[in-house]
PDB file of C-alpha atoms in Angstrom:
ATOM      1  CA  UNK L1217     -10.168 -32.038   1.325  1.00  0.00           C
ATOM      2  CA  UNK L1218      -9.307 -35.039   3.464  1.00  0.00           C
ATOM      3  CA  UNK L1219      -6.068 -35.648   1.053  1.00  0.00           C
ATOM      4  CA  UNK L1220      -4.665 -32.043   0.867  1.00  0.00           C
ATOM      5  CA  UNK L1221      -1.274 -31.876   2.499  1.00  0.00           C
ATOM      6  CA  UNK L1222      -1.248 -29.493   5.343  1.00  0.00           C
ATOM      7  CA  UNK L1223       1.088 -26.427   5.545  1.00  0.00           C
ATOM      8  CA  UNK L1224       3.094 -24.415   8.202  1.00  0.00           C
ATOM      9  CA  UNK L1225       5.035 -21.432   7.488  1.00  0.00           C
ATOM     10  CA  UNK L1226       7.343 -20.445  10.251  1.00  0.00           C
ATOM     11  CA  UNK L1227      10.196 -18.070   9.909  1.00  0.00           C
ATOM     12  CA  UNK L1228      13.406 -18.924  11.451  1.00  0.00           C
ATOM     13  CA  UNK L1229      17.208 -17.190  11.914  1.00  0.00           C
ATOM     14  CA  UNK L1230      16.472 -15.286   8.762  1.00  0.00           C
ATOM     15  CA  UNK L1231      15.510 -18.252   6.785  1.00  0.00           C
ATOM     16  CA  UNK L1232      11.786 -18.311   5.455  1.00  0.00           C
ATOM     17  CA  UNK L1233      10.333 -21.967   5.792  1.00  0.00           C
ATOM     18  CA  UNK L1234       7.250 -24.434   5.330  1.00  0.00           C
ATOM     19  CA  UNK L1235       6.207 -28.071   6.310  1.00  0.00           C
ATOM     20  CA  UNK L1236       4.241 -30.023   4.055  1.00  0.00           C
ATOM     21  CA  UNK L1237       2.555 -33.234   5.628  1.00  0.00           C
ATOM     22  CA  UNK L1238       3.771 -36.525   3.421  1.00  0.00           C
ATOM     23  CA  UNK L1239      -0.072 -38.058   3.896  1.00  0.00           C
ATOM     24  CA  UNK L1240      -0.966 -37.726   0.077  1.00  0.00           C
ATOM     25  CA  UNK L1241       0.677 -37.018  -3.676  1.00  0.00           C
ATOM     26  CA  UNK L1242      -0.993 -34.649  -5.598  1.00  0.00           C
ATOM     27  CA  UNK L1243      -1.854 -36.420  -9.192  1.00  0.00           C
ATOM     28  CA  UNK L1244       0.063 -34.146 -11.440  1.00  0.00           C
ATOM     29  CA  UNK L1245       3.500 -33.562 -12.387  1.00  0.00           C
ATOM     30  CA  UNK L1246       4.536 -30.144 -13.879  1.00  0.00           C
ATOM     31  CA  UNK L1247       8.284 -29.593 -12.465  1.00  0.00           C
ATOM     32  CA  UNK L1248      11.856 -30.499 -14.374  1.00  0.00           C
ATOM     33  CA  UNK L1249      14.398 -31.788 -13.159  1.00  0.00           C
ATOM     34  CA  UNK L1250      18.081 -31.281 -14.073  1.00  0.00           C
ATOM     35  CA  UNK L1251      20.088 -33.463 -12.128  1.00  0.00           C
ATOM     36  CA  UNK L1252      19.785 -35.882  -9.272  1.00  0.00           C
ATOM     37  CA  UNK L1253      19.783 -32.649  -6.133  1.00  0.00           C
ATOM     38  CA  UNK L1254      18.698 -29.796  -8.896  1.00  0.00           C
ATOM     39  CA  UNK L1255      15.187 -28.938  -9.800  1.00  0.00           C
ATOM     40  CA  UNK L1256      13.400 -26.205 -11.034  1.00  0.00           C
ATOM     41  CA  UNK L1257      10.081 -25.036 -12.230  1.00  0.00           C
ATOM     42  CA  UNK L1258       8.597 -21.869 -13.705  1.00  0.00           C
ATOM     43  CA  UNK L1259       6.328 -19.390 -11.822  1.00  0.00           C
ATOM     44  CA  UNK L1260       5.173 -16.783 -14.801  1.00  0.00           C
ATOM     45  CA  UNK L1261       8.133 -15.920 -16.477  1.00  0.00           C
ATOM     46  CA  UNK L1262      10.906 -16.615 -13.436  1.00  0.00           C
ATOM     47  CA  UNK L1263      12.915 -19.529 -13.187  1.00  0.00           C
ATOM     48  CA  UNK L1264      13.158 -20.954  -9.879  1.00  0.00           C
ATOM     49  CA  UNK L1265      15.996 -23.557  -8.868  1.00  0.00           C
ATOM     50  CA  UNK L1266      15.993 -25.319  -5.548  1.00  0.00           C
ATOM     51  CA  UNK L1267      18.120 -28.610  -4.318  1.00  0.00           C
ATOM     52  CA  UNK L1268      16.786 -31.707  -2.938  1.00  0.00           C
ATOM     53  CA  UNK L1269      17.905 -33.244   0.305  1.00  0.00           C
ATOM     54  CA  UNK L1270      17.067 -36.445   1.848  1.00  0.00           C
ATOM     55  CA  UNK L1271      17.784 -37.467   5.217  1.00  0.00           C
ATOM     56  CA  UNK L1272      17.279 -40.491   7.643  1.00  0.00           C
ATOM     57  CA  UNK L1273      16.035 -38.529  10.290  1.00  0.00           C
ATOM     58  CA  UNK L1274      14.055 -35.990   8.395  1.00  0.00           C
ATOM     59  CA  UNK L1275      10.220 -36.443   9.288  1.00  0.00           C
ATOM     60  CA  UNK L1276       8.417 -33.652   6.858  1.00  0.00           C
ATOM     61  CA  UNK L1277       9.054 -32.605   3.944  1.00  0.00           C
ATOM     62  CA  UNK L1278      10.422 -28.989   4.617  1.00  0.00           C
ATOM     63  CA  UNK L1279      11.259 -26.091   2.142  1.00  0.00           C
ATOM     64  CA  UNK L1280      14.184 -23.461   2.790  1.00  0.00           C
ATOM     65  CA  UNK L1281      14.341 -19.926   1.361  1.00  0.00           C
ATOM     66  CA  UNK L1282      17.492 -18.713   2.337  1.00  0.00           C
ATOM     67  CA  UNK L1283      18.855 -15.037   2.147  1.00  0.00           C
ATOM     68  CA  UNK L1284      21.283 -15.658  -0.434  1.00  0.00           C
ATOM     69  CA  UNK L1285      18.094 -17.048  -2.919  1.00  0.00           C
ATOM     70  CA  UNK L1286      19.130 -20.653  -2.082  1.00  0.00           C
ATOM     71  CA  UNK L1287      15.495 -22.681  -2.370  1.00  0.00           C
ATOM     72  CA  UNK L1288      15.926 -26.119  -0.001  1.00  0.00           C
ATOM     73  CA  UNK L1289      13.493 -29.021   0.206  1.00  0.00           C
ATOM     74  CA  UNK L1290      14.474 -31.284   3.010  1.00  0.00           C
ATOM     75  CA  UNK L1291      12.835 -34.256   2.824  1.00  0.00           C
ATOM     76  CA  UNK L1292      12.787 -38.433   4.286  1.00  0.00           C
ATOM     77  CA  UNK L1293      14.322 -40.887   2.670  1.00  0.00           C
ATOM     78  CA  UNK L1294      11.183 -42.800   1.604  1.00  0.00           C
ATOM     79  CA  UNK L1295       9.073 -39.717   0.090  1.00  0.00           C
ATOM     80  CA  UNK L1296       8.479 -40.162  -3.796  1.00  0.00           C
ATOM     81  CA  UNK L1297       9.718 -37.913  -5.954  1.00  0.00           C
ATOM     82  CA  UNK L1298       6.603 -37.174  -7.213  1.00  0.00           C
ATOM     83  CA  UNK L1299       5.171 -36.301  -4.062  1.00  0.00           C
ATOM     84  CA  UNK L1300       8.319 -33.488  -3.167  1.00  0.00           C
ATOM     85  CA  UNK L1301       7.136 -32.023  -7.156  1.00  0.00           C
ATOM     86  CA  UNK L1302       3.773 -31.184  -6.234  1.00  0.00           C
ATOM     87  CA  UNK L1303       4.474 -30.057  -2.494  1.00  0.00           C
ATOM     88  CA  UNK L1304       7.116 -27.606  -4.430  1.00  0.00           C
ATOM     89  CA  UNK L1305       4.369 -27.040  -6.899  1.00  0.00           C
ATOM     90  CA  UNK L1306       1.839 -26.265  -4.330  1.00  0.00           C
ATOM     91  CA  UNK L1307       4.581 -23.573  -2.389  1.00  0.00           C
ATOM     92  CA  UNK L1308       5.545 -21.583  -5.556  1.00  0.00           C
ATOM     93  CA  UNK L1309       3.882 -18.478  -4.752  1.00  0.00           C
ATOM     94  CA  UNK L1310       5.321 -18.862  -0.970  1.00  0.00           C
ATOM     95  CA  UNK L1311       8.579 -19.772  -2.223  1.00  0.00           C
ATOM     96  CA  UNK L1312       8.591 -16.756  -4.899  1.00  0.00           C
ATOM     97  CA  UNK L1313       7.420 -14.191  -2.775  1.00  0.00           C
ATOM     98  CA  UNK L1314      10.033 -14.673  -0.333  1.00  0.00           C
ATOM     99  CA  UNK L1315      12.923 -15.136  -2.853  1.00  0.00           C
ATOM    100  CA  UNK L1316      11.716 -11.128  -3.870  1.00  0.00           C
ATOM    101  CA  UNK L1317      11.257 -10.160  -0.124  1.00  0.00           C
ATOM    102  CA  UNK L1318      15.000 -11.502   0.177  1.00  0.00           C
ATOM    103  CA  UNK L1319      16.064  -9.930  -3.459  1.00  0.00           C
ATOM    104  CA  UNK L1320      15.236  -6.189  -2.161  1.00  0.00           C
ATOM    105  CA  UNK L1321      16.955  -6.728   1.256  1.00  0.00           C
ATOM    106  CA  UNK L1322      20.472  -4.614   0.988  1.00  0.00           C
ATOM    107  CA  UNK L1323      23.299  -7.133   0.028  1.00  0.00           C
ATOM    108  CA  UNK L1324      25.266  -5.391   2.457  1.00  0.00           C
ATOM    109  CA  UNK L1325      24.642  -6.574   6.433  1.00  0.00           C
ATOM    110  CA  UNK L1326      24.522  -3.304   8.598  1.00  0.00           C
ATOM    111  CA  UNK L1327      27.147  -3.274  10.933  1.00  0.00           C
ATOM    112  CA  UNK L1328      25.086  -4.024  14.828  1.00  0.00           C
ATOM    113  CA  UNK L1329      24.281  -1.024  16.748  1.00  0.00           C
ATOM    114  CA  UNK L1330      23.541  -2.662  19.851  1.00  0.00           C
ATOM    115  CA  UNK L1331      20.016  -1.696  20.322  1.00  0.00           C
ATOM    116  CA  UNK L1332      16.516  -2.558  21.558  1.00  0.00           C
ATOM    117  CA  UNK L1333      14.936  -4.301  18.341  1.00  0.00           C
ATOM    118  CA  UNK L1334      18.145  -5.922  16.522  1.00  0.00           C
ATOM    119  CA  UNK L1335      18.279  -9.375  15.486  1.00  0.00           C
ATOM    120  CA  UNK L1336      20.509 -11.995  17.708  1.00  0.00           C
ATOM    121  CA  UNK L1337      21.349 -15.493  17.135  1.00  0.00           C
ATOM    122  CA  UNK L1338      21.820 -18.571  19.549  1.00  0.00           C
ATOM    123  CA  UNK L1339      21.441 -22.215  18.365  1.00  0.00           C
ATOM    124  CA  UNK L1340      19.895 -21.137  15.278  1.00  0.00           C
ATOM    125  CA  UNK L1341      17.194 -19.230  16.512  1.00  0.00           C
ATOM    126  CA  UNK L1342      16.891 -15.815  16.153  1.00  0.00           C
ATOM    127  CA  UNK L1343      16.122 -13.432  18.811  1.00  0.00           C
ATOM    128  CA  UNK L1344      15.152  -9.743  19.065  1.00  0.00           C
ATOM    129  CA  UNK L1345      17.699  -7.814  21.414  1.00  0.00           C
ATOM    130  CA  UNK L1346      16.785  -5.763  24.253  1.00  0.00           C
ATOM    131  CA  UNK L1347      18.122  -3.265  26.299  1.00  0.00           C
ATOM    132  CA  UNK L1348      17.302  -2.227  29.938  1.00  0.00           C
ATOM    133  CA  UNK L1349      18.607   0.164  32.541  1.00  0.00           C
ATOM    134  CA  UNK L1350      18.538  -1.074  35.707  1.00  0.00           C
ATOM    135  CA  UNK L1351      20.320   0.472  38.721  1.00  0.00           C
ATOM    136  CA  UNK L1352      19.183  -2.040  41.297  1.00  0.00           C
ATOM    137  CA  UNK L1353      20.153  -4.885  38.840  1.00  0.00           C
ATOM    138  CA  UNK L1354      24.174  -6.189  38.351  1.00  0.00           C
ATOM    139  CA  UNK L1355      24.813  -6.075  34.316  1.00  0.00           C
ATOM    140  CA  UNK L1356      24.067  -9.638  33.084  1.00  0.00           C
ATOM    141  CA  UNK L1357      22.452 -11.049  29.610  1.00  0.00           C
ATOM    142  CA  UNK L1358      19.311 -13.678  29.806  1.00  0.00           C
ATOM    143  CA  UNK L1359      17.180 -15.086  27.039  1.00  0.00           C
ATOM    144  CA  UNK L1360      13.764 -14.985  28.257  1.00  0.00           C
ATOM    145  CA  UNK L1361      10.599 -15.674  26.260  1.00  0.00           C
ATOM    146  CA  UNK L1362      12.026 -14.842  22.601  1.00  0.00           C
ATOM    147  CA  UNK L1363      14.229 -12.293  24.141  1.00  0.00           C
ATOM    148  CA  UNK L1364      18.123 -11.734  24.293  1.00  0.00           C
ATOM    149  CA  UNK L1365      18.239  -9.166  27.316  1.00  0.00           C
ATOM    150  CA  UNK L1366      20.958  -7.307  28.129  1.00  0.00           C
ATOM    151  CA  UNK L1367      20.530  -5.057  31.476  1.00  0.00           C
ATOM    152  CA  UNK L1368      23.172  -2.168  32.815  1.00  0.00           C
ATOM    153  CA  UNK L1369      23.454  -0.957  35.630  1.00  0.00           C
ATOM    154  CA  UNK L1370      23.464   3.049  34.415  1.00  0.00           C
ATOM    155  CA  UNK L1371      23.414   4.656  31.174  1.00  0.00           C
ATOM    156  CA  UNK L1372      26.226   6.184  29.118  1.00  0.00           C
ATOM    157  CA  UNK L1373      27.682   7.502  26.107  1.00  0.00           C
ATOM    158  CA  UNK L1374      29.519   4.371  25.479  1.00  0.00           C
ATOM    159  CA  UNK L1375      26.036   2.055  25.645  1.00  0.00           C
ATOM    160  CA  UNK L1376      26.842   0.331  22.671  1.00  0.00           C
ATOM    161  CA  UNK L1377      30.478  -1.016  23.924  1.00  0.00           C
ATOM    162  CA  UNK L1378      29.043  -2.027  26.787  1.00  0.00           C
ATOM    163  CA  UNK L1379      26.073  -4.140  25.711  1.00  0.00           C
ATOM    164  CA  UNK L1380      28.111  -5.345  23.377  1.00  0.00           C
ATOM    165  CA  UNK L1381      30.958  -6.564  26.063  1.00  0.00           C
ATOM    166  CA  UNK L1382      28.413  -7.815  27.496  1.00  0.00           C
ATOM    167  CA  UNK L1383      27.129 -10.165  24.298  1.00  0.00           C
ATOM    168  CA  UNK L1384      30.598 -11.169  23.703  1.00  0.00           C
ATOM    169  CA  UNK L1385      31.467 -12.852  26.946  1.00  0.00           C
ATOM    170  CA  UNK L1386      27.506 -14.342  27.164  1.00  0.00           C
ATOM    171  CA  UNK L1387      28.142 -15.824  23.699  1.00  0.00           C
ATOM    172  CA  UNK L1388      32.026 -16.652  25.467  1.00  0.00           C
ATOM    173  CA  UNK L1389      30.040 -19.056  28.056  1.00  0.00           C
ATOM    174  CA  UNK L1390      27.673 -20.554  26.226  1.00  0.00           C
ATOM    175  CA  UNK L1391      30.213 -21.568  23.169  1.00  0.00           C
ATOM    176  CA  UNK L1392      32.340 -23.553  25.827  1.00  0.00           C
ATOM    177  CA  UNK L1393      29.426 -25.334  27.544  1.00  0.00           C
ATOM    178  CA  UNK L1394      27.696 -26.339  24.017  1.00  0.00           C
ATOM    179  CA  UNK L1395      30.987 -27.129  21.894  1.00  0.00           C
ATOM    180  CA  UNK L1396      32.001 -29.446  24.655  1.00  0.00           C
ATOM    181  CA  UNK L1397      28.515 -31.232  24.577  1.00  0.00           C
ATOM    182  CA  UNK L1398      28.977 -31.263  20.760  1.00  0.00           C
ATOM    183  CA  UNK L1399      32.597 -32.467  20.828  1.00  0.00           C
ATOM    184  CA  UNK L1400      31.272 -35.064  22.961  1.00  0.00           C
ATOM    185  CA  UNK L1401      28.621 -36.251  20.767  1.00  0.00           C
ATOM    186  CA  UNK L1402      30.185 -36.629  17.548  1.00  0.00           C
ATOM    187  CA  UNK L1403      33.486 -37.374  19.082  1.00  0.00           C
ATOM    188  CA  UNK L1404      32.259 -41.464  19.039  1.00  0.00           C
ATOM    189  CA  UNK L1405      31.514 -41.255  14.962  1.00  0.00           C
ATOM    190  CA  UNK L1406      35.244 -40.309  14.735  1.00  0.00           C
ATOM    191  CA  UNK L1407      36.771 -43.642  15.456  1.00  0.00           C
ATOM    192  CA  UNK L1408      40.121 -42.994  13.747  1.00  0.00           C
ATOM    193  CA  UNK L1409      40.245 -40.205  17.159  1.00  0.00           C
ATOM    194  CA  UNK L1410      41.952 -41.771  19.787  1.00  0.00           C
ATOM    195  CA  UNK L1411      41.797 -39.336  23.059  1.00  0.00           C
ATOM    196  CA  UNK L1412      38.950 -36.824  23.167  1.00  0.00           C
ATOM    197  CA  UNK L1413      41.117 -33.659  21.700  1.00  0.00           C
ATOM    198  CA  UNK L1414      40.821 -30.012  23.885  1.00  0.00           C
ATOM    199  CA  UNK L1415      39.766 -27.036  22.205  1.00  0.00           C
ATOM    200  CA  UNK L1416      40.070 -23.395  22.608  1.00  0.00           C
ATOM    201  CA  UNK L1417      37.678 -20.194  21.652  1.00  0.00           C
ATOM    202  CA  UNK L1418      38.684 -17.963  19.400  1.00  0.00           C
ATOM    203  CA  UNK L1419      37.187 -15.443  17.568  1.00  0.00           C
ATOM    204  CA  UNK L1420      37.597 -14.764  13.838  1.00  0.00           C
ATOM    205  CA  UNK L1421      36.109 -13.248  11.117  1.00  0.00           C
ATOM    206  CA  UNK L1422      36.682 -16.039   7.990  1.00  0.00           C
ATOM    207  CA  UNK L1423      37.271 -19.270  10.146  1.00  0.00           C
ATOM    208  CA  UNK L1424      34.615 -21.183  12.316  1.00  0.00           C
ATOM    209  CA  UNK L1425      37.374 -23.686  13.056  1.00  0.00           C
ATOM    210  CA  UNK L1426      40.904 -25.033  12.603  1.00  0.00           C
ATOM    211  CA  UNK L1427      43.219 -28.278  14.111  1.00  0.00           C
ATOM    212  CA  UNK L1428      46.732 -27.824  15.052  1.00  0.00           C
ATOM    213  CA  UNK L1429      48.873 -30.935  13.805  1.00  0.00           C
ATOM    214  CA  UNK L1430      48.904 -32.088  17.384  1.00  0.00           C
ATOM    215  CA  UNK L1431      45.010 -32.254  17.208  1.00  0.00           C
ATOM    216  CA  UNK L1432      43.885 -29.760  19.001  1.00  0.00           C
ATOM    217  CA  UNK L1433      41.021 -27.307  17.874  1.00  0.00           C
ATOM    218  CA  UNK L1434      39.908 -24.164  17.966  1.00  0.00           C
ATOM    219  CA  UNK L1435      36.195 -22.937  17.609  1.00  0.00           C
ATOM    220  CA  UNK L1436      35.050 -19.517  16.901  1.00  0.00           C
ATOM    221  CA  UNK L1437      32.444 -18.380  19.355  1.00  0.00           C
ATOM    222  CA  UNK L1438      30.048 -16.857  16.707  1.00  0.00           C
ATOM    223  CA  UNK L1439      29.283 -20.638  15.619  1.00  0.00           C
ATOM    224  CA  UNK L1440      27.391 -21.070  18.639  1.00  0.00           C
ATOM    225  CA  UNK L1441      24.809 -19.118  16.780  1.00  0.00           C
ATOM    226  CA  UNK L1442      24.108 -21.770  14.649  1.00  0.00           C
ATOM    227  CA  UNK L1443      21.713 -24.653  14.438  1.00  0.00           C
ATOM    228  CA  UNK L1444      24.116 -27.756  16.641  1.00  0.00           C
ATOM    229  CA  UNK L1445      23.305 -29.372  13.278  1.00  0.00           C
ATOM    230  CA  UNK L1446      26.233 -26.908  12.258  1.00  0.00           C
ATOM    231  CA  UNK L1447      28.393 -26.849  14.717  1.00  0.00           C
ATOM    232  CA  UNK L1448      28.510 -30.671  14.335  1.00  0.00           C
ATOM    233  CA  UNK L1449      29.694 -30.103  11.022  1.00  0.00           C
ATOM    234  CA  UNK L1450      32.487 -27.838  12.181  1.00  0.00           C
ATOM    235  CA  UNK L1451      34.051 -30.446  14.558  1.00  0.00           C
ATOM    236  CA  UNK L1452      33.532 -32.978  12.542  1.00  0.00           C
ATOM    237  CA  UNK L1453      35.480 -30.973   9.781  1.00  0.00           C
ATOM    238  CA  UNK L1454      38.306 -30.427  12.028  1.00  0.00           C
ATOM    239  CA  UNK L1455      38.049 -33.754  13.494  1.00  0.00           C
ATOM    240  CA  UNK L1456      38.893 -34.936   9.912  1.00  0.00           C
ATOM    241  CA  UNK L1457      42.137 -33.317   9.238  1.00  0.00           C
ATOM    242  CA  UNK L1458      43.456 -35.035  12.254  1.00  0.00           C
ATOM    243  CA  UNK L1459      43.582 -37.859  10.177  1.00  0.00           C
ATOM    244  CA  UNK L1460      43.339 -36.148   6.720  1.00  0.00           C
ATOM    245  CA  UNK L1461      45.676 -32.988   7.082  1.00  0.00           C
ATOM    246  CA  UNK L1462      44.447 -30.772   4.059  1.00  0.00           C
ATOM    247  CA  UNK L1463      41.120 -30.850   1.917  1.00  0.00           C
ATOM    248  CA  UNK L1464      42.089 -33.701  -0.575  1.00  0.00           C
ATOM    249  CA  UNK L1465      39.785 -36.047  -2.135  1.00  0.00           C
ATOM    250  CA  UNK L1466      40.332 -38.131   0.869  1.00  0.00           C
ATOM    251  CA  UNK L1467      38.982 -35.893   3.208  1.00  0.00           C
ATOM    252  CA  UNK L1468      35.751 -35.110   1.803  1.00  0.00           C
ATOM    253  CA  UNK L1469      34.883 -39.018   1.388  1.00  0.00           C
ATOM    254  CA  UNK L1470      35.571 -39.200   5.564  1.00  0.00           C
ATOM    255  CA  UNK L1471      33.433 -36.146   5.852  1.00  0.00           C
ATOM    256  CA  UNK L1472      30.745 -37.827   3.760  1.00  0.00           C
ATOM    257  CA  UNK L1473      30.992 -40.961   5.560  1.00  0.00           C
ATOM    258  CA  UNK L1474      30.751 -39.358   9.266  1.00  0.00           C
ATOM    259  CA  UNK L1475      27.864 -36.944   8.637  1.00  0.00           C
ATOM    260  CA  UNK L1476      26.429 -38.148   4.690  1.00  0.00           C
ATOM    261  CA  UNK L1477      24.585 -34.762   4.326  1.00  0.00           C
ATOM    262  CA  UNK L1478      27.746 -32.797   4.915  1.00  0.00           C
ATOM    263  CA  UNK L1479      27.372 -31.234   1.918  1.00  0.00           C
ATOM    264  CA  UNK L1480      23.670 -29.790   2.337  1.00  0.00           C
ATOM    265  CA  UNK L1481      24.718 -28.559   6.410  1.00  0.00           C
ATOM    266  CA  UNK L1482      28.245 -26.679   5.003  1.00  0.00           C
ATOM    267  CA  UNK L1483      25.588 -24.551   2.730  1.00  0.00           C
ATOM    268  CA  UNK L1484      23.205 -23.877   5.119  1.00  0.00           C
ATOM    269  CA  UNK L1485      25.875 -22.394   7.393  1.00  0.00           C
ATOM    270  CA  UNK L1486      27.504 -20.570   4.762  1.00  0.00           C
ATOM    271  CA  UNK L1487      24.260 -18.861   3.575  1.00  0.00           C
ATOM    272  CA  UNK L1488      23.864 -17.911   6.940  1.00  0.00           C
ATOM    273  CA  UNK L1489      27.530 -16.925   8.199  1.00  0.00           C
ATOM    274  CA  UNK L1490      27.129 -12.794   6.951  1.00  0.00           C
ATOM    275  CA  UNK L1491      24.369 -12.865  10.075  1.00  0.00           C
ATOM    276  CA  UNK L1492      26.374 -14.725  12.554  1.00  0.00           C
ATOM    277  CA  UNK L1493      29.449 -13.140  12.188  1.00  0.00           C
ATOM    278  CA  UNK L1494      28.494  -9.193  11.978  1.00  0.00           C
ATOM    279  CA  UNK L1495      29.319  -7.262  14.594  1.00  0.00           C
TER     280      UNK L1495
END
């Protein structure tokens, strides 16, 4: 028992996951692949596809079930690929069950109602919205202890507007203090970037960024929601058509070059953007 990789399922911003220790490889080798990123393997009679990703930093290996039936396996640069087989091999049952908890979820995203009990996003977490009534309290919004709370000062027929006021301008704050940290961050890997550009927030329902031909960009606030992981990507996007203006060939080899696993963070965003955008 010594050799058996350990597990942890956690569930995060939606997205069903596992860790698998990398301390052994399992002796057998069942799975198919059918290109260099796409597996599958059978469990009964259903096929199930999932992508491999390696990355530099990546520790574990790590499996992904996403909402949209997207199955992920994150995993270091040096694991075998023998090893990331069996680990998948090992998960099937997790990995099918929640591809089937996910396949009788509506397709549809119910439109928020602004009370105690809905899901909320920030940083790629998810949190479960509450809602107090508190005279002796000013109206204000504070994560506490797995908690998005949102506290008025009286109760009213219009609750809903007003909690979600409320939401909007916490999100507001937070997008401006984080996307300048970002911007800051990746702003080095962007050597071709001469002056440290200014940004603006801006809320919109298809975009999560765009770059005026001056260089300047704007950020939607909703992406604050997302892993930084994400929002990286976004400025780094937009970063690129300051030197690249459009989404040519070009571009997406400076994209690659500035964050390699572009490719892998642009899904993982997108399977996640009918959550962080609904209102």
């Amino acid at each position: 028992m010594a050799n058996r990789p350990k597990h942890k399922t956690v569930s995060n911003n939606g997205v069903s996951a596992t860790r698998v220790s990398n301390n052994s490889v399992p002796s057998n080798n069942t799975l198919t692949r059918s290109n260099d990123t796409q597996h599958h393997l059978y469990y009964g009679q259903d096929k199930i596809s999932y992508e491999v990703v390696r990355k530099d930093k990546a520790r574990k290996l790590r499996i992904k079930v996403y909402p949209d039936q997207r199955v992920v396996v994150s995993v270091p640069m040096q694991v075998t690929d023998e090893f990331i087989y069996q680990s998948v091999q090992k998960r099937v049952r997790w990995i099918w069950q929640h591809l089937q908890d996910f396949a009788k979820q509506k397709t549809d995203v119910l439109p928020k109602r602004y009370v105690s009990g809905e899901p909320q996003f920030y940083l790629g977490r998810r949190y479960v919205l509450k809602v107090l009534v508190d005279p002796e309290q000013a109206a204000n919004v504070k994560l506490i202890r797995g908690k998005l709370t949102v506290s008025l000062t009286h109760d009213s027929r219009d609750r809903a507007a007003k909690v979600k006021t409320l939401l909007d301008s916490w999100y507001q704050t937070k997008a401006r203090v984080v996307f300048a940290e970002r911007l800051a961050s990746v702003l080095p890997q962007a050597n071709w970037v001469h002056s440290s550009p200014t940004f603006k927030i801006l809320s919109m329902k298809k975009q999560w960024g765009s770059c005026s031909a001056q260089g300047n960009l704007v950020l939607n606030p909703h992406l604050v929601k997302a892993p930084k992981e994400c929002i990286d990507y976004v400025i780094l996007h937009e970063l690129c058509h300051i030197k690249e203006h459009n989404h040519s060939e070009r571009f997406w080899r400076l994209l690659s070059q500035v964050m390699p696993h572009c490719k892998a963070v642009k899904t993982e965003l997108d399977s996640m953007a009918e959550f962080y955008l609904n209102e």
